[in-house]
PDB file of C-alpha atoms in Angstrom:
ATOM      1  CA  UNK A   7      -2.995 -17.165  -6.524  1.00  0.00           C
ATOM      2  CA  UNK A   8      -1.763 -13.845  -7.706  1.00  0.00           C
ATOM      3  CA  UNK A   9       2.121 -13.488  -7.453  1.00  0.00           C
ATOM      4  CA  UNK A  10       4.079  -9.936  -8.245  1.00  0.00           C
ATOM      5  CA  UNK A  11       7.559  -9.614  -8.751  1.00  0.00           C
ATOM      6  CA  UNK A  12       9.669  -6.499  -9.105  1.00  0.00           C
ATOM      7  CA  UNK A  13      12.506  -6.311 -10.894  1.00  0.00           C
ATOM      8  CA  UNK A  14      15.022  -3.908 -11.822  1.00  0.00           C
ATOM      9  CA  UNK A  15      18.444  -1.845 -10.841  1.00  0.00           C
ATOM     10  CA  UNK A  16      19.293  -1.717  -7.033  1.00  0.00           C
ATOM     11  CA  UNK A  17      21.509   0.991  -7.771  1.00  0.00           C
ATOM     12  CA  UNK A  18      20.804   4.302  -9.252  1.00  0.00           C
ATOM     13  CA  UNK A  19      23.082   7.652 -10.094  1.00  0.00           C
ATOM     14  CA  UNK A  20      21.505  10.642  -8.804  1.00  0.00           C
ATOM     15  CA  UNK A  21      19.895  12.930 -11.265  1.00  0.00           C
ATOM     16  CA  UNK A  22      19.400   9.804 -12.979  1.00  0.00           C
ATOM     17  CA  UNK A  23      15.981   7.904 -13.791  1.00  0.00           C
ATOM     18  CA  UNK A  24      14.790   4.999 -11.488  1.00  0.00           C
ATOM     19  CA  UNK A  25      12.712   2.313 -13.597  1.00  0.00           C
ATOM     20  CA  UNK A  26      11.191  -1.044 -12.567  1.00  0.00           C
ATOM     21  CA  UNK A  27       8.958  -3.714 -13.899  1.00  0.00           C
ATOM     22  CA  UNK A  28       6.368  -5.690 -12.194  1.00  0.00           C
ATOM     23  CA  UNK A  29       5.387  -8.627 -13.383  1.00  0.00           C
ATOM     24  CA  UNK A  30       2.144 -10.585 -12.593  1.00  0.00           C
ATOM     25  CA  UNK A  31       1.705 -14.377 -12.483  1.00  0.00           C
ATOM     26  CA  UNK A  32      -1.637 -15.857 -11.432  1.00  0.00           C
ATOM     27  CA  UNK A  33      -3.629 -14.212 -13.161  1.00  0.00           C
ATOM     28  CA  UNK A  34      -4.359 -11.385 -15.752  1.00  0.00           C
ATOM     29  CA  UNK A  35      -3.218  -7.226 -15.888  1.00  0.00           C
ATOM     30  CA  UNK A  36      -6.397  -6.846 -17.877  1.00  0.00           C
ATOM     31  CA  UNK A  37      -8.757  -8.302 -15.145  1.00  0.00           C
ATOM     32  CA  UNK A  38     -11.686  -5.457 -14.890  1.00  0.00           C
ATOM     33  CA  UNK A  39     -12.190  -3.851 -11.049  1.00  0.00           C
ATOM     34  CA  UNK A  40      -8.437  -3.652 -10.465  1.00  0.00           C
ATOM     35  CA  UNK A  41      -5.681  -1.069 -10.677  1.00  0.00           C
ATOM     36  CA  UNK A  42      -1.954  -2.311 -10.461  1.00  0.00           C
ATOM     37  CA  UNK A  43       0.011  -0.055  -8.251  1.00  0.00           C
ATOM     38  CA  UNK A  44       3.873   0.908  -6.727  1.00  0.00           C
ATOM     39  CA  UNK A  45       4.261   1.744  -3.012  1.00  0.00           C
ATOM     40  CA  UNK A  46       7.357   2.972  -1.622  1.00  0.00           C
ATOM     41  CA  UNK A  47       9.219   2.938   1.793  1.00  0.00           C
ATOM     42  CA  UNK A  48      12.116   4.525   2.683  1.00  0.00           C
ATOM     43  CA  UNK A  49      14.263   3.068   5.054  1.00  0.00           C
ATOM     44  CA  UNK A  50      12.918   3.096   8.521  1.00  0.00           C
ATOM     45  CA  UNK A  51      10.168   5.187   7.561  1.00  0.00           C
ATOM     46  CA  UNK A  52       6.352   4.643   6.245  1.00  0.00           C
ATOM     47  CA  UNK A  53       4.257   3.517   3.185  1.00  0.00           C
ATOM     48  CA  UNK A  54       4.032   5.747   0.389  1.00  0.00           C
ATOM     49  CA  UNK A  55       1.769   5.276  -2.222  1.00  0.00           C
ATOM     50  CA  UNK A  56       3.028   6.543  -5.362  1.00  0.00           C
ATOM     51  CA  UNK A  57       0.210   5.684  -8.119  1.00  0.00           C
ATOM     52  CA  UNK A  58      -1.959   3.545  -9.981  1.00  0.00           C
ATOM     53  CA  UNK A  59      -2.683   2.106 -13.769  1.00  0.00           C
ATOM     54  CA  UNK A  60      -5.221   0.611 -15.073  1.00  0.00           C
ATOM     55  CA  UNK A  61      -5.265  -1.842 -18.244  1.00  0.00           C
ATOM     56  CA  UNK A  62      -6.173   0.325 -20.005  1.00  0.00           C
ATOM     57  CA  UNK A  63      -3.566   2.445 -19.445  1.00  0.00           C
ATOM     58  CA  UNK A  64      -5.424   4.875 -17.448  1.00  0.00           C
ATOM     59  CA  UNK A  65      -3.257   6.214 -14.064  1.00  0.00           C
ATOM     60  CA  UNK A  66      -3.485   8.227 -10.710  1.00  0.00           C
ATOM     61  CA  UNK A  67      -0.246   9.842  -9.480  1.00  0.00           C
ATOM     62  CA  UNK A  68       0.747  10.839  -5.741  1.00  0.00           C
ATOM     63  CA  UNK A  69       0.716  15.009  -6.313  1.00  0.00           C
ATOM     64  CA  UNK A  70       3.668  15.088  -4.594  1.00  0.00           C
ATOM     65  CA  UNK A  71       5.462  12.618  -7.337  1.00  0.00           C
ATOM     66  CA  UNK A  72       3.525  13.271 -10.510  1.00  0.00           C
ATOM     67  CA  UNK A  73       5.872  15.820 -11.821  1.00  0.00           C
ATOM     68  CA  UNK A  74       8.316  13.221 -11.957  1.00  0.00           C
ATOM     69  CA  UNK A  75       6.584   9.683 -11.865  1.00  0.00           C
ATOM     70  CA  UNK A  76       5.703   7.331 -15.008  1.00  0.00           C
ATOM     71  CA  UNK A  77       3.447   4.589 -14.822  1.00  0.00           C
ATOM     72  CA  UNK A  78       2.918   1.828 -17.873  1.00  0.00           C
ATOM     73  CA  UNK A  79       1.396  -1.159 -18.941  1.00  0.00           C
ATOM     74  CA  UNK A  80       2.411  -4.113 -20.915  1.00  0.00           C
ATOM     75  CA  UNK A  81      -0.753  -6.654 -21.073  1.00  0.00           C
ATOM     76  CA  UNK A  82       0.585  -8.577 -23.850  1.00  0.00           C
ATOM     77  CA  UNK A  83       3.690  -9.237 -21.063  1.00  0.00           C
ATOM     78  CA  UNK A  84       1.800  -8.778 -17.983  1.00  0.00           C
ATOM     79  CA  UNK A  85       3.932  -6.498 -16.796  1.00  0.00           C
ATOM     80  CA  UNK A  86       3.349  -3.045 -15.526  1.00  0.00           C
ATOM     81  CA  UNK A  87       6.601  -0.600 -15.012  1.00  0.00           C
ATOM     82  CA  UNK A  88       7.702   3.145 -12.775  1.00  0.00           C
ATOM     83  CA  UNK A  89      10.311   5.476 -14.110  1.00  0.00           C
ATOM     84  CA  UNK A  90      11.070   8.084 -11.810  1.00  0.00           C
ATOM     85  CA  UNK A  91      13.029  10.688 -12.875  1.00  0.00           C
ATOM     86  CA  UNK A  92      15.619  13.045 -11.280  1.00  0.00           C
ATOM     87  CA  UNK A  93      16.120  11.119  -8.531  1.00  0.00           C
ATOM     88  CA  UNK A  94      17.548  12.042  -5.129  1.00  0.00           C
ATOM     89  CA  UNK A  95      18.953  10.105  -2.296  1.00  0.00           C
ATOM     90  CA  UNK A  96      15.693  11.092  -0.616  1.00  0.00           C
ATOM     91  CA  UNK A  97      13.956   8.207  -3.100  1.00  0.00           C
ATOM     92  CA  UNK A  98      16.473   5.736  -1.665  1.00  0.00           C
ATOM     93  CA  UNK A  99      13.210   2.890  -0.870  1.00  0.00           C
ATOM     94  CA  UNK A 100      12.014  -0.221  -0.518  1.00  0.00           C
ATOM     95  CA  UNK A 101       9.649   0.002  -4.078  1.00  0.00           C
ATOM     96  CA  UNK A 102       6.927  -2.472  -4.091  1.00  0.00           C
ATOM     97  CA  UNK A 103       4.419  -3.466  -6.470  1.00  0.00           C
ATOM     98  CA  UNK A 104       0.819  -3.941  -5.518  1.00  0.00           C
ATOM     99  CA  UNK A 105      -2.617  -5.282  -7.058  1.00  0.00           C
ATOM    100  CA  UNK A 106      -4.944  -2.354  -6.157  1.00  0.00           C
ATOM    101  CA  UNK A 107      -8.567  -3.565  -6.095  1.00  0.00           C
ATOM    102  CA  UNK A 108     -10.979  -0.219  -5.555  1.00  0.00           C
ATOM    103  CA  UNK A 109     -13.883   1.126  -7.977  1.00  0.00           C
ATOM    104  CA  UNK A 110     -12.173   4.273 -10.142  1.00  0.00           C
ATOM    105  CA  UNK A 111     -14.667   7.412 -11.581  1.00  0.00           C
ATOM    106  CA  UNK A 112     -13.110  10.128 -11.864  1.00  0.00           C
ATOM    107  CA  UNK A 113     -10.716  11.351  -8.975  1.00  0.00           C
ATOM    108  CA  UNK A 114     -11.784   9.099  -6.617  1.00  0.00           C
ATOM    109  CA  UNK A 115     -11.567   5.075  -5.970  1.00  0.00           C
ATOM    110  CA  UNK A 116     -13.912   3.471  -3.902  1.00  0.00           C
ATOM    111  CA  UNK A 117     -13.419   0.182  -1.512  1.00  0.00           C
ATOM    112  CA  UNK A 118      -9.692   1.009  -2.553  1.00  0.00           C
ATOM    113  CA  UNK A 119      -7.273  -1.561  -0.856  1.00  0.00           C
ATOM    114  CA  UNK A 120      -3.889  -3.378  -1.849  1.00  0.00           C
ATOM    115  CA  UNK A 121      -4.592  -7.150  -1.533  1.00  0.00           C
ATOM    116  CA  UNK A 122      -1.629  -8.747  -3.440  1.00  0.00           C
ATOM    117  CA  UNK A 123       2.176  -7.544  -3.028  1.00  0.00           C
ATOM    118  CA  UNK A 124       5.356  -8.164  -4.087  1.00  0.00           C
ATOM    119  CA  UNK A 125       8.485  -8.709  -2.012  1.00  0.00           C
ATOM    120  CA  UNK A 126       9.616  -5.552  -2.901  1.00  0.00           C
ATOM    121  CA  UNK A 127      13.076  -4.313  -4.033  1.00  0.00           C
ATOM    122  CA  UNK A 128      15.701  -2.012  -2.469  1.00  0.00           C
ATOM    123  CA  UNK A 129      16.593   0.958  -4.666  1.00  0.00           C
ATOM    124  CA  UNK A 130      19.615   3.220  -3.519  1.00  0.00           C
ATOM    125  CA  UNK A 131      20.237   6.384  -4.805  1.00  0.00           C
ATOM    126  CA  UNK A 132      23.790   6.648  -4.992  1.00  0.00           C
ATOM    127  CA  UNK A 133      27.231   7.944  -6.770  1.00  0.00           C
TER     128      UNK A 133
ATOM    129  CA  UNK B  90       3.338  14.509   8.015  1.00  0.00           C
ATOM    130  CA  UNK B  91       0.938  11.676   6.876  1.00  0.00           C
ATOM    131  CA  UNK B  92      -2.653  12.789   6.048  1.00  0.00           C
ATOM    132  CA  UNK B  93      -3.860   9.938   7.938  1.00  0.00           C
ATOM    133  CA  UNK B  94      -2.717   9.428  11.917  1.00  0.00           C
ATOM    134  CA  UNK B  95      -2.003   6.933  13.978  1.00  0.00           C
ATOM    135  CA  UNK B  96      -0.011   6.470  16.956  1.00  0.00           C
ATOM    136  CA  UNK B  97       3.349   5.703  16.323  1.00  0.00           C
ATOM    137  CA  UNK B  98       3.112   2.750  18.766  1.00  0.00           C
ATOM    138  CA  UNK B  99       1.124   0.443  21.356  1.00  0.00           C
ATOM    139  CA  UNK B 100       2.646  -2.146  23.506  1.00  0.00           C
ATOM    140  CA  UNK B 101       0.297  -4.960  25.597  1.00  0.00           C
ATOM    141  CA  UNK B 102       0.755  -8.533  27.250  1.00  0.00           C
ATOM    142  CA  UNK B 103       0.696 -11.738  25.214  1.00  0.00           C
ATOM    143  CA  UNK B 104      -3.290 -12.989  25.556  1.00  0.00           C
ATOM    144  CA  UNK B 105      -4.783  -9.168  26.019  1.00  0.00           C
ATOM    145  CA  UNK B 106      -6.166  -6.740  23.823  1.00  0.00           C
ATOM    146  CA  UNK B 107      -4.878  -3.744  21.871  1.00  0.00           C
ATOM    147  CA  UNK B 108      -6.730  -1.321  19.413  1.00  0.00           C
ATOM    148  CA  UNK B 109      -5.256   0.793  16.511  1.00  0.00           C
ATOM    149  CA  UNK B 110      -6.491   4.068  15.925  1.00  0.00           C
ATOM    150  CA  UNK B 111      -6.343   6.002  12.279  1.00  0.00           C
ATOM    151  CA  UNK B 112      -7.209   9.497  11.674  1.00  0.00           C
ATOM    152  CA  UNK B 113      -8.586  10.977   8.875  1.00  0.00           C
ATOM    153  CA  UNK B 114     -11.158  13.813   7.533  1.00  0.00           C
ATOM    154  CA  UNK B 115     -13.757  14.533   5.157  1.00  0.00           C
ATOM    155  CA  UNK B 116     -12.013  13.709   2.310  1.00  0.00           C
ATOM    156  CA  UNK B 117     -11.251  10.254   3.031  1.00  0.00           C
ATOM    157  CA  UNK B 118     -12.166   8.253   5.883  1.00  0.00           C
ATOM    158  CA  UNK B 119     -15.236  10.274   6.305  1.00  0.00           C
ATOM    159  CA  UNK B 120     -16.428   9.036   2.961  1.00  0.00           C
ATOM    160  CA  UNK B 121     -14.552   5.958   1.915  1.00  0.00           C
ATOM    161  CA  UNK B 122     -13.691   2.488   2.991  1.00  0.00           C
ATOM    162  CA  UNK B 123     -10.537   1.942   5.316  1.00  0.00           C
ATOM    163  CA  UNK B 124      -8.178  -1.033   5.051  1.00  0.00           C
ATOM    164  CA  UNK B 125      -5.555  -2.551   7.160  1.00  0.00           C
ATOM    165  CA  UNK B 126      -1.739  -3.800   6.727  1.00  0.00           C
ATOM    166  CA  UNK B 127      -0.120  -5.812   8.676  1.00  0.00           C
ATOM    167  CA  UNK B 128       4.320  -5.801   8.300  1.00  0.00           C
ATOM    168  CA  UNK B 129       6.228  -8.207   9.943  1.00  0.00           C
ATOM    169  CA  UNK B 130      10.097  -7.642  10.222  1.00  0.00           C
ATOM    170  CA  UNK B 131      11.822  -7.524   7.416  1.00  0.00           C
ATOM    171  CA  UNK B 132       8.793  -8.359   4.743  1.00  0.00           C
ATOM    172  CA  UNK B 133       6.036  -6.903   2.255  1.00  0.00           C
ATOM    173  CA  UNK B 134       3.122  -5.207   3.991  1.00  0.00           C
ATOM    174  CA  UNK B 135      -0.257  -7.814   3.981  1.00  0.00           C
ATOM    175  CA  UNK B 136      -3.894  -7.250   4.010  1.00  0.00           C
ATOM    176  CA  UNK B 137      -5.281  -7.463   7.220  1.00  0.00           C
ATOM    177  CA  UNK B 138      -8.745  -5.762   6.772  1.00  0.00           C
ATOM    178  CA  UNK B 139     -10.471  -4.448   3.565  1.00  0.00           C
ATOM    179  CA  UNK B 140     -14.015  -2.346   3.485  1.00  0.00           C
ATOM    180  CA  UNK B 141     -13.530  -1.124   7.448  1.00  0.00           C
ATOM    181  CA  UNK B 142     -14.412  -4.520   8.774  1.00  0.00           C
ATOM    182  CA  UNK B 143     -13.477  -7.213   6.480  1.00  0.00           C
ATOM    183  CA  UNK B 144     -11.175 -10.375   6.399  1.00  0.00           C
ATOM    184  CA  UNK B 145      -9.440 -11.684   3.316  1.00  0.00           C
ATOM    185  CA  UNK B 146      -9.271 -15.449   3.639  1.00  0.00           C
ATOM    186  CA  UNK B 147      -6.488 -16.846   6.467  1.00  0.00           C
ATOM    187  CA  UNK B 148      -6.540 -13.688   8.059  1.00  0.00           C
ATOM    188  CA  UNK B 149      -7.933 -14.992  11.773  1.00  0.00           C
ATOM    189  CA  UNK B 150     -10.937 -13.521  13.387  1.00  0.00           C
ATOM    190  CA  UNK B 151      -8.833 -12.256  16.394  1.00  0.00           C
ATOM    191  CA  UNK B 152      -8.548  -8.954  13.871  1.00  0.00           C
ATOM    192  CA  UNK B 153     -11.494  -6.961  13.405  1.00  0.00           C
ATOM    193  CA  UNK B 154     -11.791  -3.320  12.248  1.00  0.00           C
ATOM    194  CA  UNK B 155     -14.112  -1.107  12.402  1.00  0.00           C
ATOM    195  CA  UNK B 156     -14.918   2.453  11.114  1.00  0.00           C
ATOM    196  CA  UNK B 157     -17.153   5.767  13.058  1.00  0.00           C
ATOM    197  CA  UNK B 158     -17.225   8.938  10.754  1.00  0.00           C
ATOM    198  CA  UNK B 159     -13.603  10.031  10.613  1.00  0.00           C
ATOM    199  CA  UNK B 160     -11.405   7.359  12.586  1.00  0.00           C
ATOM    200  CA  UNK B 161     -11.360   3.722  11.834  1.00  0.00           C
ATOM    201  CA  UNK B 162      -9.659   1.250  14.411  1.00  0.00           C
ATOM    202  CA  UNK B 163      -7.754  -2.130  14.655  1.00  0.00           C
ATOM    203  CA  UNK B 164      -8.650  -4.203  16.725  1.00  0.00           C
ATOM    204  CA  UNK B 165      -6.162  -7.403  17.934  1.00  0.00           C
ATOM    205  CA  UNK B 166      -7.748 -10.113  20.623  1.00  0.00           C
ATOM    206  CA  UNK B 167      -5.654 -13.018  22.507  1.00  0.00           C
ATOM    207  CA  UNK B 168      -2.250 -11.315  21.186  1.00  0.00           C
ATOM    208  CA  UNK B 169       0.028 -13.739  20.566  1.00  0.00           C
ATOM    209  CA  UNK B 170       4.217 -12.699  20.383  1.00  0.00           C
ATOM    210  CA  UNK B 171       4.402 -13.171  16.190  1.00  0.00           C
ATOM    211  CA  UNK B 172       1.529 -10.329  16.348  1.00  0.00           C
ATOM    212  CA  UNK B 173       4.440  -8.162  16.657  1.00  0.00           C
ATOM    213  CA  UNK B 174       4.797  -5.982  13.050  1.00  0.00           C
ATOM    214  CA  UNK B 175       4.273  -2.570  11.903  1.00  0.00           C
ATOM    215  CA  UNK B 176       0.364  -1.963  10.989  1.00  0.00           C
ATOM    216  CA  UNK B 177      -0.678   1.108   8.626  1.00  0.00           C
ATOM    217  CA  UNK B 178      -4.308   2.095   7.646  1.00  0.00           C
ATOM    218  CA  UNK B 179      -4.764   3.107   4.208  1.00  0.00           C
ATOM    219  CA  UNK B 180      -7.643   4.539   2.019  1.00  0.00           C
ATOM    220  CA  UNK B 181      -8.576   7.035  -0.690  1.00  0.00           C
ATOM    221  CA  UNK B 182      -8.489  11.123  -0.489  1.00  0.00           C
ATOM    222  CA  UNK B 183     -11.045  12.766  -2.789  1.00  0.00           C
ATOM    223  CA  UNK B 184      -9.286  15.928  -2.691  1.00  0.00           C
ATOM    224  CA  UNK B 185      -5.830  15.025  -3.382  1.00  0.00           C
ATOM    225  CA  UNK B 186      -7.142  12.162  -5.905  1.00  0.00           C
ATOM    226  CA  UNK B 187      -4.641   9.582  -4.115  1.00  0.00           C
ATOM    227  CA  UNK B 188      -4.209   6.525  -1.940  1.00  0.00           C
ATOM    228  CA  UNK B 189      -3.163   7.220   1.461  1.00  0.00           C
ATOM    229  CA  UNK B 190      -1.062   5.647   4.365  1.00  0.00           C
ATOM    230  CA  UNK B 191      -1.373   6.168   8.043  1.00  0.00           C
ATOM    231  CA  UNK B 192       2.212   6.874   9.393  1.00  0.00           C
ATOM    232  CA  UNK B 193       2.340   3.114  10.494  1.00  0.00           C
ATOM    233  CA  UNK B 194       2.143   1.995  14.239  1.00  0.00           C
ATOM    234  CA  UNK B 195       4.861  -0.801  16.066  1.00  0.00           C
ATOM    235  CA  UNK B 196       2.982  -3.269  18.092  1.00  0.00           C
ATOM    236  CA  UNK B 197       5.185  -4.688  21.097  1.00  0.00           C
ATOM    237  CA  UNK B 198       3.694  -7.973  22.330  1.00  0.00           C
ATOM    238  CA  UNK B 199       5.489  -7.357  26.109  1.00  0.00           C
TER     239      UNK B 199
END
């Protein structure tokens, strides 16, 4: 059974960078046919996808986010991490972590759906 | 303004049925596979349904989903109160090269 677990400062300064870790038990990063992604939800609000990695270190970005959004991978510590700079109280969210399994060529992913999650963690943007 | 829609809510009687409708266009439902998330209060979103129609193991046959062209739909039989969560439809968009969320909808088992 796959298990995620974020980790990572509940607290962040605004201007400031936001960074988490993920880190997968149950199984390996480097499995082929899946993507390991982050998710967002502000309070109250909706899902918001915010991108994807591969283990090979390849990555899809929300447009909306990518001018500010880092994704990495660690295989040898099965751990994938977001930075996301400049922040804002408007990325005060619920961040989770996600296995994404979908097909990738090119700009799109195919059969693309999130079938492992963590319990997510509350980051608030805050002075 | 979510790319994908869906009402914001649907309310029925314990033991009825309800669907959930999602919204999309060419670039994503139209041409790629819809899945399902089910959030109960307070907890991480879930698989419900994967490829339009599918059930991950545990996940009851009293969900189904389907997809026709542009929409895709929920479906929830013999609803039972712990039914009640937020569910969002999610899939790829071609032209933005990025997962997408429905805005979510809140079922109310009355």
């Amino acid at each position: 059974q796959v298990q995620l677990q974020e980790s990572g400062p509940g607290l962040v300064k605004p201007s400031e960078t936001l960074s988490l870790t993920c880190t997968v038990s149950g199984g390996s990063i480097s499995s082929s046919n899946y993507y390991w992604g982050w998710i967002r939800q502000p309070p109250g609000k909706g899902l918001e996808w915010i991108g994807n990695i591969y283990y090979s270190g390849s990555t899809y970005y929300n447009p909306s986010l990518k001018s500010r959004v880092t994704i990495s991978v660690d295989t040898s510590k099965n751990q994938f991490s977001l930075k996301l700079s400049s922040v804002t109280a408007a990325d005060t969210a619920v961040y989770y972590c996600a296995r994404f399994s979908a097909y990738c060529s090119g700009g799109s992913c195919y059969s693309p759906d999130f079938d492992y999650w963590g319990q997510g963690t509350l980051v608030t943007v805050s002075s | 303004q979510s790319v994908l829609t869906q009402p914001p809510s649907v309310s029925a009687a314990p033991g009825q049925k309800v669907t959930i409708s999602c919204s999309g266009g060419s670039s994503n439902i139209a041409n790629n596979d819809v899945s399902w998330y089910q959030q109960l209060p307070g907890t991480a979103p879930k698989l419900l349904i994967y490829d339009n129609n599918l059930r991950p193991s545990g996940i009851p046959d009293r969900f189904s989903g389907s997809r026709s062209g542009s929409s895709a739909t929920l479906g929830i039989t013999g609803l039972q109160t712990g039914d009640e969560a937020d569910y969002y439809c999610g899939t790829w968009d071609s032209i933005l090269s990025a997962g997408v969320f429905g805005g979510g909808t809140k079922l109310t088992v009355l």
